Amino acid sequence: MSMIPDEKVREVRERAPILQVISDYMSLKKSGANYQGICPFHGEKTPSFNVNPARGIFHCFGCGAGGNSFDFVMRMEGLSFPQAVKFLAKKVGVEIPERPLSRDEKRRMDEQEQAFHINELACEYYRRVLESDEAGAAGRGYLQQRGVDLETAATYRMGFAPAGWDNLAKFLQRKGVPLEQAEKLGLLRKREGRDGYYDTFRNRLLFTISDLHGRAIGFGGRVMDDSLPKYINSPESVVYHKSEVLFGVDLAKKGMREQGSAIVVEGYFDHLALYRAGYTNVVATCGTALTPPHVKLLRRYADRAYMLFDGDEAGRKATVRSMELFLEEGFPARVVEVPSGDDPDTFIRREGGAAFAPLLEQSLPIFESFYRGVLKSLDIRSVEGKVAFVNEVSSRLAKISDPVERGLYEKEICRAVGIDQAMLHKKVGIPAAAPRPQQAKAAPRTAATEEVLLTLMAKYPEVVLRVRDHGADKLFNGAHLRLAEAIIADAGQGELDLSRVLEQIESPEERSRLFSLFVEDAHLEDMDAIKAFEQCCQALERHALKGGGKALARELATVDPDSPRYLEILAELERLRNKKSKLL
């Protein structure tokens, strides 16, 4: 529930036409009644992204994304529905009345707002020290040594925590910040055995960790020599959840959408090196393993990932862990290998950004990279080696959801170690393919007829009236019936608002299919709508009669010929035959 009044949602939708909203993000060209452009949600060269301004909807025939102006903003900005409504309301000058918050909600919101405020103050302080304070000279020297200019440092909102125990603590105190709140965010630590606080980050270069919208939520502090720990990261807080945040995602959103892919690295400087070299679709894990929320976050903006973890044992383990996630989520991922002993930062500084492109092109699908690595590490000439190999890869193989992809890998693996597929299937626990149940052939035809009728309803008000008078429940089933009833109800209030009606469809798959159905309507121009309606009704009735006849024939085979029911069924079958012949 959005908790925003329906009339306000309607007002925002009316005052923020979809063409205007989408044109703020991408270039569109008129194509018939629609507008077309290169889809921002996946990589493509020819435009398959369509906007229908009259209906207030968009659909991409390449990746299946579809929706209204709210759906578009939700995907582009990573917002929830209420946030998207408020985002557009602000742009078009609609005031959204805020419902009174409960005490718990208010406390939580106050806490979050205060956390953002304190982190922003700390970021400003660290930035100023790095840019102009005498105490930041060591940080400026270190960046110069690593080839990072101050403009790049500004893009990353990099800062410097000076040596000394309580520089930040004093600054925050002057700004009236309750120091116990700064301690909760990991910026300060409580002195042991006496009053007061000291700074967590001291004599370290700082990277600002930001949320999707560029707000400071934490920091990563790096030493400038070989002392340990090399990095200190902010702890979890009310605004910083490591399992949900990827470093640099605010900078990479646009690049990921345009490229259709994300490059995932481990370190801050690896991120910086790639970003400066023109790879603007790069994100980094903040000293934590990749998680399901990370993969879901990537999926919002990209349709594949390139993993760039270190080539050592820890990096290999991280790649295997992330592979399992990608396989379970059905999200394509590839592994990019930099030469042994290098990381992306050292490689790019030595070879230049252009030398990185071939590494991306030579990347292997993550499962292939994994099993080839296992093959290299074992002696598969021996039975022991073969068994160890199958044990290592079989559980991961079972996670590949696409049967075609899994089948191809099975063949490769069996060929590599000289075993047959049946043995591998036993190990993986994949049952032998069961015969697929045969579907009634008429079902798709019925669904197609119902969809034609829905497109007629969306285009012609007179068809809506005919469907209402005929009875929608006699023409439609399931989700189609619910949509037809919603169209009738909405049209009864005045002009049909299709984008509002489609908001009511809960299933994302169903919504996507329906947007593809409604976004194009040029083929319906100059059609005799009433005649088309009657033809749809006849086709649906024929199908219903056929289904009813089959059911009666099945019942007839089980009934005693001497019973009264037997004669009833025969009479009913005769009536259906007569009715059907009149429809032909």
Coordinates of C-alpha atoms in Angstrom, one line a residue:
M1 CA 0.0 0.0 0.0
S2 CA 1.3 3.4 -1.0
M3 CA -0.6 5.4 1.7
I4 CA -0.7 8.2 -0.9
P5 CA -4.4 9.2 -1.7
D6 CA -5.5 7.7 -5.1
E7 CA -6.6 11.2 -6.3
K8 CA -3.0 12.5 -5.7
V9 CA -1.5 9.5 -7.6
R10 CA -4.0 10.2 -10.5
E11 CA -3.0 13.9 -10.4
V12 CA 0.7 13.2 -10.6
R13 CA 0.1 10.7 -13.5
E14 CA -1.9 13.3 -15.4
R15 CA 0.6 16.1 -14.8
A16 CA 3.7 14.0 -15.6
P17 CA 2.9 12.6 -19.1
I18 CA 5.0 9.5 -19.8
L19 CA 6.6 11.0 -22.9
Q20 CA 7.9 14.0 -20.9
V21 CA 9.1 11.7 -18.0
I22 CA 11.0 9.2 -20.3
S23 CA 12.4 12.0 -22.5
D24 CA 14.2 13.4 -19.4
Y25 CA 16.3 10.2 -19.4
M26 CA 16.7 9.1 -23.0
S27 CA 16.3 10.2 -26.6
L28 CA 13.0 9.1 -28.4
K29 CA 12.0 9.3 -32.0
K30 CA 8.4 9.3 -33.4
S31 CA 7.4 6.1 -35.1
G32 CA 3.8 6.1 -36.2
A33 CA 1.6 6.7 -33.1
N34 CA 4.4 5.6 -30.8
Y35 CA 7.9 6.8 -29.9
Q36 CA 11.0 4.6 -30.0
G37 CA 14.4 4.6 -28.5
I38 CA 17.4 2.4 -27.4
C39 CA 16.2 0.6 -24.2
P40 CA 18.0 1.9 -21.1
F41 CA 17.4 -1.4 -19.3
H42 CA 19.5 -3.7 -21.5
G43 CA 22.3 -3.4 -24.1
E44 CA 20.9 -3.1 -27.6
K45 CA 21.9 -1.4 -30.9
T46 CA 18.5 -1.2 -32.6
P47 CA 15.6 0.4 -30.8
S48 CA 13.0 -2.0 -29.4
F49 CA 11.8 0.3 -26.6
N50 CA 8.3 1.7 -27.4
V51 CA 6.3 4.5 -25.7
N52 CA 2.6 4.9 -26.3
P53 CA 1.8 8.5 -25.1
A54 CA -2.0 8.1 -25.6
R55 CA -2.1 5.1 -23.3
G56 CA 0.6 6.3 -20.9
I57 CA 2.6 3.1 -21.2
F58 CA 6.0 1.8 -22.4
H59 CA 7.3 -1.6 -23.4
C60 CA 10.6 -3.0 -24.6
F61 CA 10.3 -5.9 -27.0
G62 CA 13.9 -6.8 -26.4
C63 CA 14.0 -7.3 -22.6
G64 CA 10.3 -7.4 -21.7
A65 CA 10.4 -4.3 -19.4
G66 CA 7.1 -2.4 -19.4
G67 CA 4.9 -0.2 -17.4
N68 CA 3.7 3.4 -16.8
S69 CA 5.7 6.5 -15.8
F70 CA 5.9 5.3 -12.2
D71 CA 7.3 1.9 -13.2
F72 CA 9.9 3.7 -15.4
V73 CA 11.1 6.0 -12.6
M74 CA 11.1 3.0 -10.1
R75 CA 13.5 1.1 -12.4
M76 CA 15.7 4.1 -13.4
E77 CA 16.1 5.5 -9.9
G78 CA 15.8 2.3 -7.8
L79 CA 12.7 3.6 -5.9
S80 CA 9.6 2.0 -4.4
F81 CA 6.2 3.0 -5.8
P82 CA 5.5 5.6 -3.1
Q83 CA 9.0 7.1 -3.6
A84 CA 8.5 7.2 -7.4
V85 CA 5.1 9.0 -6.9
K86 CA 6.8 11.6 -4.6
F87 CA 9.8 11.9 -6.9
L88 CA 7.5 12.8 -9.9
A89 CA 5.2 14.9 -7.7
K90 CA 8.1 17.1 -6.7
K91 CA 9.0 17.6 -10.4
V92 CA 5.5 18.6 -11.5
G93 CA 4.6 20.6 -8.4
V94 CA 2.0 18.3 -6.9
E95 CA 1.9 18.5 -3.1
I96 CA 1.6 15.0 -1.4
P97 CA 0.0 15.2 2.0
E98 CA 2.1 13.2 4.4
R99 CA 0.0 10.9 6.6
P100 CA 0.9 11.2 10.3
L101 CA 3.7 8.7 11.1
S102 CA 3.4 6.3 14.0
R103 CA 5.8 6.9 16.9
D104 CA 8.1 4.0 15.8
E105 CA 8.1 5.2 12.1
K106 CA 8.9 8.8 13.2
R107 CA 11.7 7.6 15.5
R108 CA 13.2 5.4 12.7
M109 CA 12.9 8.2 10.1
D110 CA 14.4 10.8 12.5
E111 CA 17.2 8.3 13.2
Q112 CA 17.9 7.8 9.5
E113 CA 17.7 11.5 8.7
Q114 CA 20.1 12.3 11.5
A115 CA 22.5 9.5 10.3
F116 CA 22.5 10.9 6.8
H117 CA 23.2 14.4 8.2
I118 CA 26.1 13.3 10.5
N119 CA 27.7 11.3 7.6
E120 CA 27.4 14.2 5.3
L121 CA 29.1 16.5 7.9
A122 CA 31.9 14.0 8.3
C123 CA 32.3 13.7 4.5
E124 CA 32.5 17.5 4.2
Y125 CA 35.1 17.6 7.0
Y126 CA 37.3 14.9 5.5
R127 CA 36.9 16.4 2.0
R128 CA 38.1 19.8 3.3
V129 CA 41.1 18.3 5.0
L130 CA 42.2 16.5 1.8
E131 CA 41.6 19.4 -0.5
S132 CA 43.1 22.3 1.4
D133 CA 44.2 21.7 5.0
E134 CA 47.9 21.4 5.9
A135 CA 47.0 18.1 7.8
G136 CA 45.8 16.6 4.4
A137 CA 49.2 17.0 2.7
A138 CA 50.1 13.3 3.3
G139 CA 46.8 12.3 1.6
R140 CA 47.4 14.6 -1.4
G141 CA 50.9 13.3 -1.8
Y142 CA 49.7 9.7 -1.7
L143 CA 47.0 10.3 -4.4
Q144 CA 49.6 12.0 -6.6
Q145 CA 51.9 9.0 -6.2
R146 CA 49.0 6.8 -7.4
G147 CA 48.2 9.0 -10.3
V148 CA 44.8 10.2 -8.9
D149 CA 44.0 13.9 -9.6
L150 CA 41.9 16.1 -7.4
E151 CA 39.0 16.1 -9.9
T152 CA 38.7 12.3 -9.6
A153 CA 39.0 12.6 -5.8
A154 CA 36.1 15.1 -5.9
T155 CA 34.0 12.7 -8.0
Y156 CA 34.5 9.9 -5.5
R157 CA 34.1 12.4 -2.6
M158 CA 37.4 11.2 -1.2
G159 CA 38.7 12.7 2.0
F160 CA 41.5 12.4 4.5
A161 CA 41.3 11.7 8.2
P162 CA 44.3 13.5 9.8
A163 CA 46.5 12.0 12.5
G164 CA 45.5 12.9 16.0
W165 CA 42.9 11.4 18.3
D166 CA 39.9 13.7 18.2
N167 CA 39.9 16.0 15.2
L168 CA 36.5 14.8 13.9
A169 CA 35.0 14.5 17.4
K170 CA 35.8 18.2 18.0
F171 CA 34.4 19.2 14.6
L172 CA 31.1 17.3 15.2
Q173 CA 30.8 18.8 18.7
R174 CA 31.1 22.3 17.3
K175 CA 28.3 21.4 14.8
G176 CA 26.1 20.4 17.7
V177 CA 26.1 16.7 16.8
P178 CA 25.3 14.3 19.8
L179 CA 28.6 12.3 19.8
E180 CA 26.9 9.1 20.9
Q181 CA 25.0 9.2 17.5
A182 CA 28.3 9.5 15.7
E183 CA 29.6 6.5 17.7
K184 CA 26.6 4.5 16.4
L185 CA 27.7 5.2 12.9
G186 CA 31.3 4.0 13.6
L187 CA 32.8 7.5 13.1
L188 CA 33.9 7.7 16.8
R189 CA 34.8 5.3 19.5
K190 CA 34.2 5.6 23.3
R191 CA 37.3 6.0 25.4
E192 CA 37.8 3.1 27.7
G193 CA 37.7 3.8 31.4
R194 CA 37.0 7.6 31.1
D195 CA 34.6 10.0 29.4
G196 CA 34.8 11.2 25.8
Y197 CA 35.3 9.8 22.3
Y198 CA 38.1 9.4 19.9
D199 CA 38.1 9.3 16.1
T200 CA 37.8 5.8 14.4
F201 CA 39.7 7.0 11.2
R202 CA 43.1 8.4 11.8
N203 CA 45.8 9.1 9.3
R204 CA 43.9 7.4 6.5
L205 CA 42.7 8.2 3.0
L206 CA 38.9 7.9 3.0
F207 CA 36.5 6.7 0.3
T208 CA 32.9 7.8 0.9
I209 CA 30.4 4.9 0.5
S210 CA 27.2 6.3 -0.9
D211 CA 23.7 4.9 -1.4
L212 CA 21.9 4.8 -4.8
H213 CA 21.1 8.5 -4.6
G214 CA 24.6 9.6 -3.7
R215 CA 24.0 10.2 0.0
A216 CA 27.0 9.4 2.3
I217 CA 26.2 6.2 4.4
G218 CA 29.7 5.1 5.4
F219 CA 33.4 5.3 4.8
G220 CA 36.3 3.1 3.8
G221 CA 39.7 4.2 5.3
R222 CA 43.0 3.1 3.7
V223 CA 46.5 3.4 5.3
M224 CA 49.2 4.9 3.1
D225 CA 51.9 2.4 4.1
D226 CA 52.1 -1.3 4.7
S227 CA 50.7 -1.2 8.2
L228 CA 47.7 -3.3 9.1
P229 CA 44.7 -3.4 8.9
K230 CA 45.0 -2.0 5.4
Y231 CA 41.4 -1.0 5.4
I232 CA 38.9 0.0 8.1
N233 CA 35.2 0.1 6.9
S234 CA 32.3 1.7 8.7
P235 CA 30.2 -0.8 10.6
E236 CA 26.5 -1.6 9.9
S237 CA 24.2 1.2 10.9
V238 CA 20.6 2.4 10.4
V239 CA 21.6 3.6 6.9
Y240 CA 24.4 1.3 5.9
H241 CA 23.7 -2.4 5.3
K242 CA 26.8 -4.1 3.7
S243 CA 24.8 -6.9 2.2
E244 CA 22.7 -4.4 0.2
V245 CA 25.3 -1.8 -0.8
L246 CA 27.8 -1.9 -3.6
F247 CA 30.5 0.8 -3.7
G248 CA 30.1 3.2 -6.6
V249 CA 26.6 2.2 -7.6
D250 CA 25.5 5.8 -7.6
L251 CA 28.3 6.6 -10.2
A252 CA 27.7 3.4 -12.2
K253 CA 23.8 3.4 -12.6
K254 CA 23.9 5.2 -15.9
G255 CA 26.9 3.2 -17.3
M256 CA 25.3 -0.2 -16.2
R257 CA 22.0 0.8 -18.0
E258 CA 23.8 1.9 -21.2
Q259 CA 26.2 -1.1 -21.3
G260 CA 23.6 -3.6 -20.1
S261 CA 26.4 -5.0 -17.9
A262 CA 28.1 -4.5 -14.6
I263 CA 31.8 -5.0 -13.8
V264 CA 32.2 -6.2 -10.1
V265 CA 35.6 -5.7 -8.5
E266 CA 36.9 -6.1 -4.9
G267 CA 38.8 -2.9 -4.1
Y268 CA 38.2 0.8 -4.0
F269 CA 41.3 1.5 -6.1
D270 CA 40.4 -1.2 -8.6
H271 CA 37.0 0.6 -9.0
L272 CA 38.8 4.0 -9.4
A273 CA 41.2 2.7 -12.0
L274 CA 38.5 1.2 -14.2
Y275 CA 36.2 4.2 -13.8
R276 CA 38.9 6.6 -14.8
A277 CA 39.7 4.4 -17.8
G278 CA 36.2 4.9 -19.1
Y279 CA 34.5 1.8 -17.6
T280 CA 31.7 3.6 -16.0
N281 CA 29.7 0.5 -15.2
V282 CA 31.9 -0.7 -12.4
V283 CA 30.9 -1.4 -8.8
A284 CA 32.9 -2.9 -5.8
T285 CA 32.0 -5.0 -2.9
C286 CA 32.8 -3.2 0.4
G287 CA 35.1 -5.8 2.0
T288 CA 32.2 -8.3 2.1
A289 CA 31.1 -11.4 0.0
L290 CA 28.6 -10.9 -2.7
T291 CA 25.0 -11.4 -1.4
P292 CA 21.5 -12.1 -3.0
P293 CA 20.5 -8.4 -2.4
H294 CA 23.7 -7.4 -4.3
V295 CA 22.7 -9.6 -7.3
K296 CA 19.1 -8.2 -7.2
L297 CA 20.6 -4.6 -7.1
L298 CA 22.7 -5.4 -10.2
R299 CA 19.7 -6.9 -11.9
R300 CA 17.9 -3.5 -11.7
Y301 CA 20.4 -1.9 -14.0
A302 CA 22.2 -4.7 -15.9
D303 CA 21.5 -8.0 -17.5
R304 CA 24.9 -9.6 -17.0
A305 CA 27.9 -9.2 -14.7
Y306 CA 31.7 -9.4 -15.2
M307 CA 33.5 -10.6 -12.0
L308 CA 37.0 -9.3 -11.4
F309 CA 38.3 -10.9 -8.2
D310 CA 42.0 -11.5 -7.3
G311 CA 43.6 -14.6 -8.8
D312 CA 44.7 -15.9 -5.3
E313 CA 43.0 -18.6 -3.3
A314 CA 40.8 -16.0 -1.5
G315 CA 39.8 -14.5 -4.8
R316 CA 39.0 -18.0 -6.3
K317 CA 36.8 -18.8 -3.3
A318 CA 35.0 -15.5 -3.6
T319 CA 34.3 -16.3 -7.3
V320 CA 32.9 -19.7 -6.5
R321 CA 30.6 -18.2 -3.8
S322 CA 29.4 -15.6 -6.2
M323 CA 28.9 -18.2 -8.9
E324 CA 26.5 -20.1 -6.8
L325 CA 24.4 -16.9 -6.3
F326 CA 24.4 -16.0 -10.0
L327 CA 23.4 -19.6 -11.0
E328 CA 20.6 -19.6 -8.4
E329 CA 19.3 -16.2 -9.6
G330 CA 19.7 -17.2 -13.2
F331 CA 21.8 -14.1 -13.8
P332 CA 24.5 -14.4 -16.5
A333 CA 28.0 -13.7 -15.2
R334 CA 31.5 -14.0 -16.6
V335 CA 34.9 -14.1 -15.1
V336 CA 37.6 -11.7 -16.3
E337 CA 41.2 -12.8 -15.6
V338 CA 44.0 -10.2 -15.2
P339 CA 47.6 -11.5 -15.6
S340 CA 48.9 -13.4 -12.5
G341 CA 50.2 -11.1 -9.8
D342 CA 48.2 -8.1 -11.1
D343 CA 45.0 -6.5 -9.9
P344 CA 42.9 -4.2 -12.1
D345 CA 44.6 -1.1 -10.6
T346 CA 48.2 -2.2 -11.3
F347 CA 47.3 -3.7 -14.7
I348 CA 45.6 -0.5 -16.0
R349 CA 48.3 1.8 -14.6
R350 CA 50.9 -0.3 -16.4
E351 CA 49.1 -1.2 -19.6
G352 CA 46.5 1.6 -20.0
G353 CA 42.7 1.4 -20.2
A354 CA 42.5 0.2 -23.8
A355 CA 44.4 -3.0 -22.8
F356 CA 41.5 -4.0 -20.5
A357 CA 38.9 -4.3 -23.3
P358 CA 40.4 -7.6 -24.7
L359 CA 40.3 -9.1 -21.2
L360 CA 36.5 -8.4 -21.1
E361 CA 36.1 -10.0 -24.5
Q362 CA 38.1 -13.1 -23.5
S363 CA 36.1 -13.6 -20.3
L364 CA 34.6 -17.0 -19.7
P365 CA 31.1 -17.8 -18.4
I366 CA 31.4 -18.1 -14.6
F367 CA 30.6 -21.8 -14.5
E368 CA 33.0 -22.7 -17.3
S369 CA 35.7 -20.7 -15.6
F370 CA 35.0 -22.6 -12.4
Y371 CA 35.1 -26.1 -13.8
R372 CA 38.2 -25.4 -16.0
G373 CA 39.9 -24.2 -12.8
V374 CA 39.0 -27.4 -11.0
L375 CA 40.2 -29.5 -14.0
K376 CA 43.6 -27.8 -13.8
S377 CA 43.9 -28.4 -10.1
L378 CA 43.3 -32.2 -10.2
D379 CA 44.9 -35.1 -11.9
I380 CA 41.9 -36.5 -13.7
R381 CA 43.9 -39.4 -15.3
S382 CA 43.3 -41.3 -12.0
V383 CA 39.9 -42.6 -10.8
E384 CA 40.4 -40.7 -7.6
G385 CA 40.9 -37.4 -9.5
K386 CA 37.8 -38.1 -11.7
V387 CA 35.7 -38.7 -8.5
A388 CA 37.1 -35.6 -6.8
F389 CA 36.3 -33.5 -9.9
V390 CA 32.7 -34.8 -10.2
N391 CA 32.2 -34.2 -6.5
E392 CA 33.4 -30.6 -6.8
V393 CA 31.3 -29.6 -9.8
S394 CA 28.1 -31.7 -9.5
S395 CA 26.4 -29.7 -6.7
R396 CA 27.1 -26.4 -8.6
L397 CA 26.0 -27.9 -11.9
A398 CA 22.6 -28.7 -10.4
K399 CA 22.1 -25.0 -9.6
I400 CA 22.0 -24.1 -13.4
S401 CA 18.2 -23.6 -13.9
D402 CA 18.3 -23.5 -17.8
P403 CA 18.0 -27.2 -18.9
V404 CA 19.7 -26.4 -22.3
E405 CA 22.7 -24.7 -20.7
R406 CA 23.0 -27.4 -18.0
G407 CA 22.8 -30.1 -20.7
L408 CA 25.6 -28.6 -22.8
Y409 CA 27.9 -28.3 -19.7
E410 CA 27.1 -31.9 -18.8
K411 CA 28.3 -33.0 -22.2
E412 CA 31.5 -31.0 -21.8
I413 CA 32.2 -32.3 -18.3
C414 CA 31.5 -35.9 -19.3
R415 CA 33.8 -35.6 -22.3
A416 CA 36.6 -34.0 -20.2
V417 CA 36.7 -36.8 -17.6
G418 CA 35.4 -39.7 -19.7
I419 CA 32.2 -40.6 -17.9
D420 CA 28.7 -41.0 -19.3
Q421 CA 25.8 -38.6 -18.6
A422 CA 23.7 -41.1 -16.8
M423 CA 26.5 -41.5 -14.1
L424 CA 26.7 -37.7 -13.8
H425 CA 22.9 -37.4 -13.5
K426 CA 22.9 -39.9 -10.6
K427 CA 25.5 -37.8 -8.8
V428 CA 23.8 -34.5 -9.5
G429 CA 20.4 -35.8 -8.7
I430 CA 18.7 -34.7 -11.9
P431 CA 15.9 -37.1 -12.7
A432 CA 15.6 -38.5 -16.2
A433 CA 13.5 -36.3 -18.4
A434 CA 9.8 -37.1 -17.8
P435 CA 7.5 -37.0 -20.9
R436 CA 5.9 -33.6 -21.0
P437 CA 2.2 -33.6 -20.5
Q438 CA 0.4 -32.7 -23.7
Q439 CA -1.5 -29.5 -23.5
A440 CA -4.9 -29.1 -25.0
K441 CA -4.2 -27.5 -28.3
A442 CA -7.2 -25.1 -28.1
A443 CA -6.0 -23.4 -24.9
P444 CA -3.5 -21.0 -26.5
R445 CA -6.1 -20.2 -29.2
T446 CA -8.6 -19.2 -26.5
A447 CA -6.0 -17.1 -24.7
A448 CA -5.1 -15.4 -28.0
T449 CA -8.8 -14.7 -28.7
E450 CA -9.3 -13.2 -25.2
E451 CA -6.2 -11.0 -25.8
V452 CA -7.6 -9.7 -29.1
L453 CA -10.8 -8.9 -27.3
L454 CA -8.9 -7.0 -24.6
T455 CA -7.0 -4.9 -27.2
L456 CA -10.4 -4.1 -28.8
M457 CA -11.7 -3.0 -25.4
A458 CA -8.7 -0.7 -24.8
K459 CA -9.2 0.9 -28.2
Y460 CA -13.0 1.1 -28.7
P461 CA -15.4 2.3 -26.0
E462 CA -18.3 0.6 -27.9
V463 CA -16.6 -2.8 -27.4
V464 CA -16.4 -2.2 -23.6
L465 CA -20.2 -1.6 -23.6
R466 CA -20.8 -4.8 -25.6
V467 CA -18.6 -6.9 -23.3
R468 CA -20.4 -5.4 -20.2
D469 CA -23.8 -6.2 -21.7
H470 CA -22.7 -9.7 -22.8
G471 CA -21.1 -10.5 -19.4
A472 CA -17.3 -10.5 -19.1
D473 CA -17.4 -13.8 -17.2
K474 CA -18.8 -15.5 -20.3
L475 CA -15.9 -14.4 -22.4
F476 CA -12.8 -14.3 -20.2
N477 CA -11.0 -16.5 -17.7
G478 CA -8.5 -15.9 -14.8
A479 CA -6.3 -12.8 -15.1
H480 CA -8.0 -11.8 -18.4
L481 CA -11.4 -11.7 -16.6
R482 CA -10.0 -9.5 -13.8
L483 CA -8.5 -7.1 -16.4
A484 CA -11.7 -7.0 -18.5
E485 CA -13.7 -6.2 -15.4
A486 CA -11.2 -3.4 -14.3
I487 CA -11.4 -1.9 -17.9
I488 CA -15.3 -1.9 -17.6
A489 CA -15.2 -0.3 -14.2
D490 CA -12.6 2.3 -15.2
A491 CA -14.4 3.2 -18.4
G492 CA -17.6 3.6 -16.4
Q493 CA -15.9 6.6 -14.6
G494 CA -15.2 8.5 -17.8
E495 CA -12.3 8.0 -20.2
L496 CA -10.4 4.8 -19.9
D497 CA -7.0 5.2 -18.2
L498 CA -5.2 2.0 -19.2
S499 CA -2.0 2.7 -17.3
R500 CA -4.0 3.0 -14.1
V501 CA -5.9 -0.2 -14.9
L502 CA -2.7 -2.2 -15.6
E503 CA -1.2 -1.1 -12.2
Q504 CA -3.7 -3.5 -10.6
I505 CA -2.0 -6.6 -12.2
E506 CA 0.3 -8.1 -9.5
S507 CA 2.3 -10.6 -11.5
P508 CA 5.3 -8.9 -13.2
E509 CA 5.3 -11.5 -16.0
E510 CA 1.6 -11.0 -16.7
R511 CA 2.1 -7.2 -16.6
S512 CA 5.0 -7.4 -19.0
R513 CA 3.0 -9.5 -21.5
L514 CA 0.0 -7.1 -21.3
F515 CA 2.2 -4.0 -21.8
S516 CA 3.6 -5.7 -25.0
L517 CA 0.0 -6.3 -26.1
F518 CA -1.3 -2.8 -25.5
V519 CA 1.7 -0.7 -26.5
E520 CA 1.1 -1.2 -30.2
D521 CA -2.4 -0.5 -31.6
A522 CA -1.8 0.7 -35.2
H523 CA -3.2 -2.7 -36.5
L524 CA -6.5 -1.8 -34.9
E525 CA -7.0 1.4 -36.9
D526 CA -10.0 1.5 -39.3
M527 CA -11.2 -1.9 -38.0
D528 CA -14.9 -2.7 -37.8
A529 CA -14.8 -3.1 -34.0
I530 CA -18.3 -4.5 -33.5
K531 CA -17.8 -7.1 -36.2
A532 CA -14.4 -8.1 -34.7
F533 CA -16.1 -8.3 -31.3
E534 CA -18.8 -10.7 -32.7
Q535 CA -16.1 -12.9 -34.3
C536 CA -14.3 -13.1 -31.0
C537 CA -17.5 -14.1 -29.2
Q538 CA -18.2 -16.8 -31.7
A539 CA -14.7 -18.2 -31.5
L540 CA -14.9 -18.3 -27.7
E541 CA -18.3 -19.9 -27.7
R542 CA -17.2 -22.6 -30.2
H543 CA -14.3 -23.4 -27.8
A544 CA -16.6 -23.5 -24.8
L545 CA -19.1 -25.9 -26.6
K546 CA -16.2 -28.1 -27.7
G547 CA -14.9 -28.3 -24.1
G548 CA -18.4 -29.0 -22.8
G549 CA -19.0 -31.7 -25.4
K550 CA -15.7 -33.5 -24.5
A551 CA -16.6 -33.5 -20.8
L552 CA -20.1 -34.9 -21.5
A553 CA -18.6 -37.6 -23.8
R554 CA -16.2 -38.6 -21.0
E555 CA -19.1 -38.8 -18.5
L556 CA -21.2 -40.9 -21.0
A557 CA -18.4 -43.5 -21.1
T558 CA -18.8 -44.1 -17.4
V559 CA -22.7 -44.0 -17.1
D560 CA -25.0 -47.1 -17.1
P561 CA -26.8 -47.1 -20.5
D562 CA -30.1 -48.0 -18.8
S563 CA -29.9 -45.0 -16.4
P564 CA -31.9 -41.8 -16.9
R565 CA -28.6 -39.8 -16.8
Y566 CA -27.5 -41.6 -20.0
L567 CA -30.4 -40.3 -22.0
E568 CA -30.0 -36.8 -20.5
I569 CA -26.3 -36.7 -21.7
L570 CA -27.3 -37.9 -25.2
A571 CA -29.9 -35.1 -25.4
E572 CA -27.4 -32.5 -24.2
L573 CA -24.8 -33.6 -26.7
E574 CA -27.4 -33.3 -29.5
R575 CA -28.3 -29.8 -28.4
L576 CA -24.6 -28.8 -28.3
R577 CA -24.0 -30.2 -31.8
N578 CA -27.0 -28.2 -33.2
K579 CA -25.7 -25.0 -31.5
K580 CA -22.2 -25.5 -32.8
S581 CA -23.4 -26.1 -36.4
K582 CA -25.2 -22.7 -36.3
L583 CA -21.9 -21.0 -35.2
L584 CA -20.0 -22.4 -38.2

